[in-house]
Coordinates of C-alpha atoms and ligand atoms in Angstrom, one line a residue:
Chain A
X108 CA 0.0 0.0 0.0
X109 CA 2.7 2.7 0.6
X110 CA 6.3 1.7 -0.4
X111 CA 9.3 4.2 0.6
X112 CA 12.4 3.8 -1.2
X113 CA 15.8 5.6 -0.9
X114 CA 14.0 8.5 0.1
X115 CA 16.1 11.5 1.4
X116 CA 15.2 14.6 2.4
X117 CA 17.1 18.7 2.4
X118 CA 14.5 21.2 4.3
X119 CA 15.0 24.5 1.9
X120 CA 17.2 25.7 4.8
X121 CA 20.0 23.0 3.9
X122 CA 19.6 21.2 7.1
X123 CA 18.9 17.1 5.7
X124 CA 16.4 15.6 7.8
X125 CA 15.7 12.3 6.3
X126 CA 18.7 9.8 5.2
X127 CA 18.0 6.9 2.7
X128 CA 14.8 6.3 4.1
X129 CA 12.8 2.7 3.4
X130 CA 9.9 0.6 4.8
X131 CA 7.0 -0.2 3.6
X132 CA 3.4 -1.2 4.6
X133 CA 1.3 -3.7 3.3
X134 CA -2.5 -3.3 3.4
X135 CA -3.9 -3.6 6.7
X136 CA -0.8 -3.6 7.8
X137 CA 0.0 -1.2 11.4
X138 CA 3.5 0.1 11.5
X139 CA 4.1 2.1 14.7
X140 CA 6.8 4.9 13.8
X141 CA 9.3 5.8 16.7
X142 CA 12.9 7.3 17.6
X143 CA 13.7 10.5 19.5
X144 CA 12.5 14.2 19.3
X145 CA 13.9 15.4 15.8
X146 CA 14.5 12.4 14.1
X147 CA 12.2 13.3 10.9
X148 CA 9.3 11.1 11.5
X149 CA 6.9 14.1 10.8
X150 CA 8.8 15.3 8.2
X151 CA 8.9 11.1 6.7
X152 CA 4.5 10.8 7.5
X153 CA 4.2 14.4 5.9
X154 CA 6.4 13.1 2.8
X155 CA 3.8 10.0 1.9
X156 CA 1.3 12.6 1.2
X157 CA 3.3 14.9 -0.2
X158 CA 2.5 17.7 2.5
X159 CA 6.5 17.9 2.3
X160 CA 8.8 17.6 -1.1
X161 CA 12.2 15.2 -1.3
X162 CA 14.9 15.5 -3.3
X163 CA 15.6 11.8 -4.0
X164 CA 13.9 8.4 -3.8
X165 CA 10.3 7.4 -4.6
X166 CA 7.4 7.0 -2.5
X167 CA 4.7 4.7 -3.9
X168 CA 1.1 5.3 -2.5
X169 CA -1.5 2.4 -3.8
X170 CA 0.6 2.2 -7.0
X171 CA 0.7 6.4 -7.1
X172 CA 4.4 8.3 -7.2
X173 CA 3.8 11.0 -4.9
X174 CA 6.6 12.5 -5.9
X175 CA 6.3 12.7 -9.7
X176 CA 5.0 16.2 -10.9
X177 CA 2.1 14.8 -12.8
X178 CA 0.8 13.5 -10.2
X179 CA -2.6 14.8 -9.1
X180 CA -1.7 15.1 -5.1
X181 CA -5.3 17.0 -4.1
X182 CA -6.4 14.0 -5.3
X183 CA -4.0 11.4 -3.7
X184 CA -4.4 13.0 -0.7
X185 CA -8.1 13.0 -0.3
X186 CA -7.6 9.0 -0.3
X187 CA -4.7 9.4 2.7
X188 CA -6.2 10.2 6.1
X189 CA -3.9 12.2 8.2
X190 CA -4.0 13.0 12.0
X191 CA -2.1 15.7 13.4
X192 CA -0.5 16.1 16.8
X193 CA -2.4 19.4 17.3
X194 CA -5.9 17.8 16.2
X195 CA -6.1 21.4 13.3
X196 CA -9.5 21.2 13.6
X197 CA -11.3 23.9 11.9
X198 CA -12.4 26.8 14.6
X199 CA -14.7 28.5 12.5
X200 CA -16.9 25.9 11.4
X201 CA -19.1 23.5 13.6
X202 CA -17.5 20.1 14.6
X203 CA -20.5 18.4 11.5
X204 CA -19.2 21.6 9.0
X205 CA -15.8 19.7 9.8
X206 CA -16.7 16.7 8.5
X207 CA -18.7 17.6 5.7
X208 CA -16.2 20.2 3.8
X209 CA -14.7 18.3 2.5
X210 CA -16.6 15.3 1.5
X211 CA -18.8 18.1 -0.2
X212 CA -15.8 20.4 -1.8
X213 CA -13.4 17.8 -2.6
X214 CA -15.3 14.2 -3.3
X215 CA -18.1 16.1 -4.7
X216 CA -20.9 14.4 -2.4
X217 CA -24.0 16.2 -1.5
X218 CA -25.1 17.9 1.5
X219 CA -26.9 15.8 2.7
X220 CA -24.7 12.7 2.4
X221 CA -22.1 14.2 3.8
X222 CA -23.9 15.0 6.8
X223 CA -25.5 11.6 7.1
X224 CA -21.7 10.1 7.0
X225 CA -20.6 13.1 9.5
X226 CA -23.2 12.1 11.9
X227 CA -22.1 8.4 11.5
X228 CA -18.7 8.8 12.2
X229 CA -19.5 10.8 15.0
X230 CA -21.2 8.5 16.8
X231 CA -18.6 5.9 15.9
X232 CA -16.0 8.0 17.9
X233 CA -18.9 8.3 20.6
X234 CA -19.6 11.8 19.9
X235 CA -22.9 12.5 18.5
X236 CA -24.1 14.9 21.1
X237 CA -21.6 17.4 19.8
X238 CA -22.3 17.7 16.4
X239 CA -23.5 21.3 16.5
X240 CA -20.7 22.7 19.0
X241 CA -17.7 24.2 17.9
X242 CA -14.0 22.8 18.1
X243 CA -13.0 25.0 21.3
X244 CA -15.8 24.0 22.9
X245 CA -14.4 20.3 23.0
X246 CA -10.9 18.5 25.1
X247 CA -8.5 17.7 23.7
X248 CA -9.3 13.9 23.8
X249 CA -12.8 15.1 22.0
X250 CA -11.2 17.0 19.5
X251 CA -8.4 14.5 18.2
X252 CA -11.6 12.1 18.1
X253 CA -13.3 14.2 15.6
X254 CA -10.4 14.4 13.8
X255 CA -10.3 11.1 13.0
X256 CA -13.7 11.0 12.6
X257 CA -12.5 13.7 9.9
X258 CA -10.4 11.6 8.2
X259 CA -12.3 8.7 8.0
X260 CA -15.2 10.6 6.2
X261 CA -13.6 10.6 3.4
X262 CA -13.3 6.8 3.4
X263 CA -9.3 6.6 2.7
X264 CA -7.7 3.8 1.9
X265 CA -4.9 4.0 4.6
X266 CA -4.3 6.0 7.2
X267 CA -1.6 8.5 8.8
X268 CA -1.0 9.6 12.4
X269 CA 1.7 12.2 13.6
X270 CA 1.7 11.6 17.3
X271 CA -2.0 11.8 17.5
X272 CA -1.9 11.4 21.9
X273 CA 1.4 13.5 22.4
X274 CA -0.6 16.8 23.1
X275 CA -3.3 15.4 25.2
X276 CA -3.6 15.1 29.4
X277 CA -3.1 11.4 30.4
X278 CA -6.1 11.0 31.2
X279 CA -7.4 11.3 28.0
X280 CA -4.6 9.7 26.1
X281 CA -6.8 5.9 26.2
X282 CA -10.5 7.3 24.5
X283 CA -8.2 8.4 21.3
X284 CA -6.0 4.9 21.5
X285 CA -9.3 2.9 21.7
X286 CA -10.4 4.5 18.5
X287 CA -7.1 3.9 17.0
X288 CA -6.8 0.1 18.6
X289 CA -10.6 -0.4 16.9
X290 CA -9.7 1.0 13.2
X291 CA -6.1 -1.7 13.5
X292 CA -8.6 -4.0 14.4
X293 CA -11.1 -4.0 11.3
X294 CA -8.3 -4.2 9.2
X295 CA -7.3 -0.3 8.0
X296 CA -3.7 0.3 6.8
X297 CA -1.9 2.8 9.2
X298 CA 1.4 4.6 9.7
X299 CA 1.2 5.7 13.3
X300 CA 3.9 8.2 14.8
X301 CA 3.8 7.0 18.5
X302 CA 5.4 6.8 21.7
X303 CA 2.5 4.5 22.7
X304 CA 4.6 1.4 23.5
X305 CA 1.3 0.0 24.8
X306 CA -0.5 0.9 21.6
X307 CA 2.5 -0.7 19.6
X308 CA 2.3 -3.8 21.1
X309 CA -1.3 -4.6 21.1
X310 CA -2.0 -3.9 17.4
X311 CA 1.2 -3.0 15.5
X312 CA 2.9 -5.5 12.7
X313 CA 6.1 -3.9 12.5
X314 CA 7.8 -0.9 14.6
X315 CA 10.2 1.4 12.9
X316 CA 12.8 3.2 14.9
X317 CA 14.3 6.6 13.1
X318 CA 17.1 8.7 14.8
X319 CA 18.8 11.3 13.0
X320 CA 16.8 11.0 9.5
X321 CA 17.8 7.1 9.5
X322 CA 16.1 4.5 9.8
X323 CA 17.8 2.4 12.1
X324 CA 15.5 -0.5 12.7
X325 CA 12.6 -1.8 11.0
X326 CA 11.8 -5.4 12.4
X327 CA 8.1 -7.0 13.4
X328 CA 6.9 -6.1 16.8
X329 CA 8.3 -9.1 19.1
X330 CA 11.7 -9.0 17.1
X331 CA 11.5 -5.3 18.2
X332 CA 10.4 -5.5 21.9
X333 CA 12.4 -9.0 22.1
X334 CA 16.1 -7.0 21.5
X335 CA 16.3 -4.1 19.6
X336 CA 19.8 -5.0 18.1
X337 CA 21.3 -1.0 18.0
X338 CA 21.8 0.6 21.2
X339 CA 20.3 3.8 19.9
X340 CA 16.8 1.9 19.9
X341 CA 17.6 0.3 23.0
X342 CA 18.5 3.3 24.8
X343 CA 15.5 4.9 23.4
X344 CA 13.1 2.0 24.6
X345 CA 14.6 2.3 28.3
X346 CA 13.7 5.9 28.4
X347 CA 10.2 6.1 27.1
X348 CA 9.8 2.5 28.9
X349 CA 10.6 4.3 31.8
X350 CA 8.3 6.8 32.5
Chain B
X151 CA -14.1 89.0 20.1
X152 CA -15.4 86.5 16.9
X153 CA -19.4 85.9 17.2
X154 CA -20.6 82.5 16.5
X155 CA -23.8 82.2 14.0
X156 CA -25.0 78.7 13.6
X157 CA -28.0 79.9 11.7
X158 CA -26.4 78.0 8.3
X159 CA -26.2 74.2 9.5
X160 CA -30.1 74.0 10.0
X161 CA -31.3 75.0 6.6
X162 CA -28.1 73.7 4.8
X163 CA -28.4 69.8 6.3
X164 CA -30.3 68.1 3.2
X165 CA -27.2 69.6 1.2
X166 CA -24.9 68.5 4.0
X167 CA -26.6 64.8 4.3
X168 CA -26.1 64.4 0.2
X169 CA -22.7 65.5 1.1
X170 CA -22.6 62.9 3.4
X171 CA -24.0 60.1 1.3
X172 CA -21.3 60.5 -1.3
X173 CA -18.4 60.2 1.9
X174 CA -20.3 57.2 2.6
X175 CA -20.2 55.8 -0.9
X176 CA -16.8 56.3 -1.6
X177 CA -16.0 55.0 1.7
X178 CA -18.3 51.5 1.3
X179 CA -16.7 51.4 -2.2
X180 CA -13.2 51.8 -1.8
X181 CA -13.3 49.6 1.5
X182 CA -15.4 46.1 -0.8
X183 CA -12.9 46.8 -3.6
X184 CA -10.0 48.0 -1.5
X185 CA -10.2 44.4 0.5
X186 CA -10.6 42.5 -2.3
X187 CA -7.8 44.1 -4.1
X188 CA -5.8 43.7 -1.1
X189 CA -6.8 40.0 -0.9
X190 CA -5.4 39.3 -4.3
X191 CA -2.0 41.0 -3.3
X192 CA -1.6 39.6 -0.1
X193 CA -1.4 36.4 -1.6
X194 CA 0.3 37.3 -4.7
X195 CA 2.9 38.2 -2.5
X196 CA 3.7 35.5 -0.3
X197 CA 3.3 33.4 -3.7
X198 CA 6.4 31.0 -4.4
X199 CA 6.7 32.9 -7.8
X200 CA 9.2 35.9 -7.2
X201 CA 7.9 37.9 -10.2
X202 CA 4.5 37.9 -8.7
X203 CA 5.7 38.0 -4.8
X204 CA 7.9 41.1 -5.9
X205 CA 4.9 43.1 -8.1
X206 CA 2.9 42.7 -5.7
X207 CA 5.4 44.1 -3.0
X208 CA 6.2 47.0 -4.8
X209 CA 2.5 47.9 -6.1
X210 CA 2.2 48.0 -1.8
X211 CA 5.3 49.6 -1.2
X212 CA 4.9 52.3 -3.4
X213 CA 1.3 53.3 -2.4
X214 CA 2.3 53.1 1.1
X215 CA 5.1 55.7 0.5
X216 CA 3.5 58.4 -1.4
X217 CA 0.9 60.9 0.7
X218 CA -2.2 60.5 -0.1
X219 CA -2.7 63.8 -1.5
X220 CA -0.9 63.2 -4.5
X221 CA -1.7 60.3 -5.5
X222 CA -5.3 62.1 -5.6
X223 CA -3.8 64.9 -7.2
X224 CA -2.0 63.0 -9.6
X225 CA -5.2 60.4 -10.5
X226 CA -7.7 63.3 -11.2
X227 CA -5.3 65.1 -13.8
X228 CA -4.3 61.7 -15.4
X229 CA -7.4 59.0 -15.1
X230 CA -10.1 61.1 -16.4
X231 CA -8.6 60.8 -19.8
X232 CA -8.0 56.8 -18.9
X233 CA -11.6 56.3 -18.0
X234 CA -13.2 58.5 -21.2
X235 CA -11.2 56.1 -23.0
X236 CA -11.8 52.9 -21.5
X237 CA -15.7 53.6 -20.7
X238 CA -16.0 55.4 -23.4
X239 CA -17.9 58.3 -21.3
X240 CA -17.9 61.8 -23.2
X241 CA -16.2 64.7 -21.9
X242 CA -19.5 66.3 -20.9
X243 CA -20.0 64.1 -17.9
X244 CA -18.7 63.8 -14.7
X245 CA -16.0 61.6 -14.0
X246 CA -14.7 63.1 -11.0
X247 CA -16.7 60.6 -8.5
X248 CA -15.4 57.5 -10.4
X249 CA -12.1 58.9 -10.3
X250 CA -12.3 59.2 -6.9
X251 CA -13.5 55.6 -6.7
X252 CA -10.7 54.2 -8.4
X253 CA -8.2 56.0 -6.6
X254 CA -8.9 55.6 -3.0
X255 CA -9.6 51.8 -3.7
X256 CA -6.5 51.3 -5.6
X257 CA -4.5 53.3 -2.6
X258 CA -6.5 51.5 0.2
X259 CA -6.0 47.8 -1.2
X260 CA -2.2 48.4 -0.4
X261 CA -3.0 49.0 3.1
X262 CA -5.8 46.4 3.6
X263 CA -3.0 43.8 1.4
X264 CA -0.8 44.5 4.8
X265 CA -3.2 43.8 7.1
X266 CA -4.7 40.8 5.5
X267 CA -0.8 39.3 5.3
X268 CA -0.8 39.5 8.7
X269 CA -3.9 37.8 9.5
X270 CA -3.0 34.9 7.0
X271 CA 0.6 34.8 8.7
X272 CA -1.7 34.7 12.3
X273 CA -3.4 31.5 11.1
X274 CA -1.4 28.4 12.3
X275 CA 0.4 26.8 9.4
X276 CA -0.8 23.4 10.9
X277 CA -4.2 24.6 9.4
X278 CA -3.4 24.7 6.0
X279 CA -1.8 21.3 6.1
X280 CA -4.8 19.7 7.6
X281 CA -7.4 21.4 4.7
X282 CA -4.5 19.9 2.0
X283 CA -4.3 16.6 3.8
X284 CA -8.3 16.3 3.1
X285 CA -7.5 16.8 -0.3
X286 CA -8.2 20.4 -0.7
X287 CA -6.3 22.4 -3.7
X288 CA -3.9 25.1 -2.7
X289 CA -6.9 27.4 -3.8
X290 CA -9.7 25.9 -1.8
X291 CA -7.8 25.7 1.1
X292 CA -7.1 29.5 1.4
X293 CA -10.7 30.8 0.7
X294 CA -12.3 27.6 3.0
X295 CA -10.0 27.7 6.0
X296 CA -7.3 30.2 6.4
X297 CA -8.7 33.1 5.0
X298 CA -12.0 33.0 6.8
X299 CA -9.7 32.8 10.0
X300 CA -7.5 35.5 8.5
X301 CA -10.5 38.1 8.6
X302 CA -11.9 37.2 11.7
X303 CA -8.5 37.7 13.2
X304 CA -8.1 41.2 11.4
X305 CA -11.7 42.0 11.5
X306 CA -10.7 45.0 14.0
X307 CA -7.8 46.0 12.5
X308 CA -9.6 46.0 9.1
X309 CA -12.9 48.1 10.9
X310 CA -9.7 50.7 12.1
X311 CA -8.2 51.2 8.2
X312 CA -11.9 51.8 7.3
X313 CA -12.2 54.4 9.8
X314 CA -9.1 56.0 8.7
X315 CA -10.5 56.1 4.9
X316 CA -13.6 57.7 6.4
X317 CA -11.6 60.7 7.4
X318 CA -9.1 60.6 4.4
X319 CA -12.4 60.4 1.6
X320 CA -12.2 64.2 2.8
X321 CA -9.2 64.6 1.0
X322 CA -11.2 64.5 -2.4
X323 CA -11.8 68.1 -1.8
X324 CA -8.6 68.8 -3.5
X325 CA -10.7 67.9 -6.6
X326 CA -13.8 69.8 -5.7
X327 CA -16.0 66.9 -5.2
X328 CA -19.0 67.3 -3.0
X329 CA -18.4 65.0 -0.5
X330 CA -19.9 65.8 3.0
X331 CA -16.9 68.0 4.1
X332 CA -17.1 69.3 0.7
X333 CA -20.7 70.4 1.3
X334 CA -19.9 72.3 4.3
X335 CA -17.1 74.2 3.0
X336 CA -19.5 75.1 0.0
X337 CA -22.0 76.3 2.4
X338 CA -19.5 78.1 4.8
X339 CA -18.2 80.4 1.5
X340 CA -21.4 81.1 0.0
X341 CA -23.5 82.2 3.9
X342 CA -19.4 83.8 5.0
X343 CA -19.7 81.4 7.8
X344 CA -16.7 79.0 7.4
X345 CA -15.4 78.2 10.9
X346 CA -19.0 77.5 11.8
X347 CA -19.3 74.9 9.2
X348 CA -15.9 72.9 9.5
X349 CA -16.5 73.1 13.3
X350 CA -19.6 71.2 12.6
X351 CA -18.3 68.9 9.9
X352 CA -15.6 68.2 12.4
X353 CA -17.9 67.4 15.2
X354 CA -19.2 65.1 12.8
X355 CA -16.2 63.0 11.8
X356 CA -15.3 63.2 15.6
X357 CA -18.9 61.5 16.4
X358 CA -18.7 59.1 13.3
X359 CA -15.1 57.6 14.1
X360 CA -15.5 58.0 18.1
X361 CA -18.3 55.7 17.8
X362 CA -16.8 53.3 15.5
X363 CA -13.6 53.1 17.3
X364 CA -15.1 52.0 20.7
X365 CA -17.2 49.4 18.6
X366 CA -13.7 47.8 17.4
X367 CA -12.0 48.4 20.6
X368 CA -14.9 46.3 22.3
X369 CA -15.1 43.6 19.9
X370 CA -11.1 43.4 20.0
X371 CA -11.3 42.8 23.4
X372 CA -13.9 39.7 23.2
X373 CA -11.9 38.3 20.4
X374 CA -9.2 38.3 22.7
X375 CA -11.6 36.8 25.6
X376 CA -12.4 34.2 23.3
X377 CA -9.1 33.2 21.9
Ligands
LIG694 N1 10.4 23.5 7.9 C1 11.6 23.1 8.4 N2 12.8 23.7 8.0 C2 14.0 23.3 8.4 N3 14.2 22.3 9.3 C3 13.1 21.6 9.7 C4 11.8 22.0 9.3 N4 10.9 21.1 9.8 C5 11.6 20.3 10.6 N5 13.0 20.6 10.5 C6 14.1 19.9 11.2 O1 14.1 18.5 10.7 C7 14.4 17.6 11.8 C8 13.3 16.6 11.8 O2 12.1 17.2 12.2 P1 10.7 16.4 12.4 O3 9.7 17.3 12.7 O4 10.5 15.4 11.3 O5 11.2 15.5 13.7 P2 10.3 14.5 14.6 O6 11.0 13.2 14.6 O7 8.9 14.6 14.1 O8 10.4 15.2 16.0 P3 9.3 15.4 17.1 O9 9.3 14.2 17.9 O10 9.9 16.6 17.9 O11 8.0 15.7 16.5 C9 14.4 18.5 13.0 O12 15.8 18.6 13.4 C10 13.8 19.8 12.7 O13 14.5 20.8 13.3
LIG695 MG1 7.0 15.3 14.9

């Protein structure tokens, strides 16, 4: 489903964030993405859907080069869901306007269907009373819900988190996992940015580890929690394991 | 010792409030055209293309360093001819109010461009890569999510320039165009009873943009409660 090969990466202001990058995930596949605080996996997520340029290698999204100039990314990316860390909710529109934009701008649906699939998802995430409030009106934990709720409208056919619990109190951390744990479960393709060890290891296939715009390790989940083999990732699990 | 006669204003208002209603016009005008004017060069220049990026900063730049005076001065001796032309009007009728349309809209879209590059700047960037993420063009995502967050960020600031081309419409008496301070000094000449009639036009203004401004000032402050 989305192939990475050879990719690297030079932000405009020279600095390279992402080395020779590849992985891969297979459909209904979970990969869980993971390394230390400015290793580039943001700037690898944002490259699948071409939120972000590269100067070299090829990324493949369900048989689509994202990074060849023909290709239509509006598009490819209304097929990609993508969470953020900071949720990017729309505050001016209504959490059910958030939904429907852009089923109705981009896929072309009606008004009314759009609405009907809003009000779906919503209750899927457990969140129907809201519909009509607006996003500051909502926690965090409610607001990262809808955004998933968001990207599942527009029925994609894998999905993308950037450390979708990082911003969120603690206690909310588990009503946005759950969602998460129940979309692995029914069998949707994701690439999740996460520190969630415990999310990892209950649905993930395969956890990548990046550090320094490399990807060090890229091994299925009990090869991975059974020995990391470089100490980087080992070091790396101790921390986060620790807290 | 100078004796005040206010005897003009009462039988002179009609003429004052026609006055008035062409200040208002060019004022509505000039702010609808000057904000969508200023829209497109807001954009335009923080465009990737540097041709574009650079008209558009020099169109804004230059406006913004010229008085306003002159470029008045300058647009009624020269546009008249441009307009006759391009509208084909005859030389019998007046262009002098279309002039001054064109003008103070052309000169206000450089200050409403600065103040809408602001408010575009204020919107988080994470905002614009969640509406392309959807799927959203480049184009869709301005006008659907950051510009409508843009103007309601700026909607005070934009309110305060508006006020400012109230008071500056004034300046089309350079042209002798009956606007509302126009009017007065028309009626001041003919009754000999100037200072009467700018003190009241000035009263006036001072009413108008005393009013206004607390209105912003108030609705700054909940926009601040809110955010
Ligand atoms: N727009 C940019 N211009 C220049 N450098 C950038 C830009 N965005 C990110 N970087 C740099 O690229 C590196 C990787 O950033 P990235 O956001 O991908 O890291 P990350 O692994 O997601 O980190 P975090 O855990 O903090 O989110 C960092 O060193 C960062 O400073
Ligand atoms: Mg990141």
């Amino acid at each position: 489903m989305i192939t990475i090969r050879n990719v690297s990466k030079i932000y405009p202001n020279g600095f390279q964030a992402l080395r020779e990058c590849s992985t891969q995930v297979e459909k209904g596949e979970v990969i869980v993405v993971c390394g230390p605080s400015g290793s580039g996996k943001s700037t690898l997520i944002k490259c699948v859907n071409g939120l972000e340029d590269f100067q070299q290698g090829e990324i493949l999204v369900d048989g689509t080069s994202v990074g060849d100039p023909k290709t239509n990314l509006p598009r490819l990316r209304s097929r990609v869901g993508m969470v953020f860390q900071h949720f990017e909710l729309f505050p001016h529109m209504s959490i059910l306007e958030n939904l429907t934009v852009a089923q109705v701008k981009v896929l072309g649906r009606s008004q009314d269907e759009a609405t009907e699939r809003g009000h779906k998802l919503l209750e899927r995430v457990g969140l129907k009373a809201q519909a009509p409030k607006h996003p500051g009106q909502l926690s965090g934990g409610q607001q990262q819900r809808v955004a998933i709720a968001r990207a599942l409208c527009m029925d994609p056919i894998c999905m993308l988190f950037d450390e979708p619990t990082s911003a969120l109190d603690p206690e909310m951390i588990n009503e946005v996992l759950d969602v998460m744990v129940e979309l692995a479960q029914e069998g949707m393709t994701m690439m999740c940015v996460t520190h969630e060890m415990g999310f990892a290891r209950k649905v993930a296939h395969r956890v990548v580890f990046m550090d320094e715009g490399r990807i060090l390790e890229d091994a299925k989940k009990d090869e991975f929690f059974g020995g990391a083999r470089t100490d980087r990732a080992k070091l790396f699990l101790s921390k986060i394991l620790s807290h | 010792m100078y004796e005040f006669d206010w005897s003009s204003i009462r039988p002179g208002l009609p003429f004052l409030w026609k006055g008035m209603k062409v200040t208002l016009y060019i004022t509505l005008v000039a702010m609808a055209a000057g904000i969508a004017l200023g829209t497109v060069l807001a954009i335009l220049r923080m465009a990737k293309n540097r041709a574009l990026a650079w008209l558009s900063a020099a169109y804004v730049n230059t406006f913004r360093s010229i008085p306003l005076v002159m470029v008045i001065l300058w647009f009624f001796l020269l546009l008249p001819a441009v307009i006759e032309r391009i509208f084909s009007i005859s030389r019998q009728e007046d262009t002098r109010l279309t002039t001054a349309l064109v003008t103070f809209s052309l000169f206000q879209a450089a200050y409403y461009a600065e103040i809408i590059r602001a408010g575009i700047q204020s919107v988080k960037s994470g905002q614009m890569g969640a509406a392309l993420a959807l799927g959203m063009t480049n184009g869709q995502a301005m006008r659907l999510v950051v510009l409508p967050q843009a103007f309601r960020n700026m909607a005070p600031l934009l309110l305060t320039q508006t006020i400012i081309l109230f008071q500056d419409s004034s300046l089309v008496y350079v042209a002798s165009l009956a606007d509302f301070f126009g009017v007065a000094g028309i009626i001041g000449t003919r009754d000999g009873r100037q200072v009467e009639l700018y003190l009241f036009a000035g009263a006036v203004y001072f009413v108008a943009c005393f009013i206004l401004s607390s209105l912003v000032k108030r609705w700054q402050n909940r926009l601040k409660g809110h955010a």
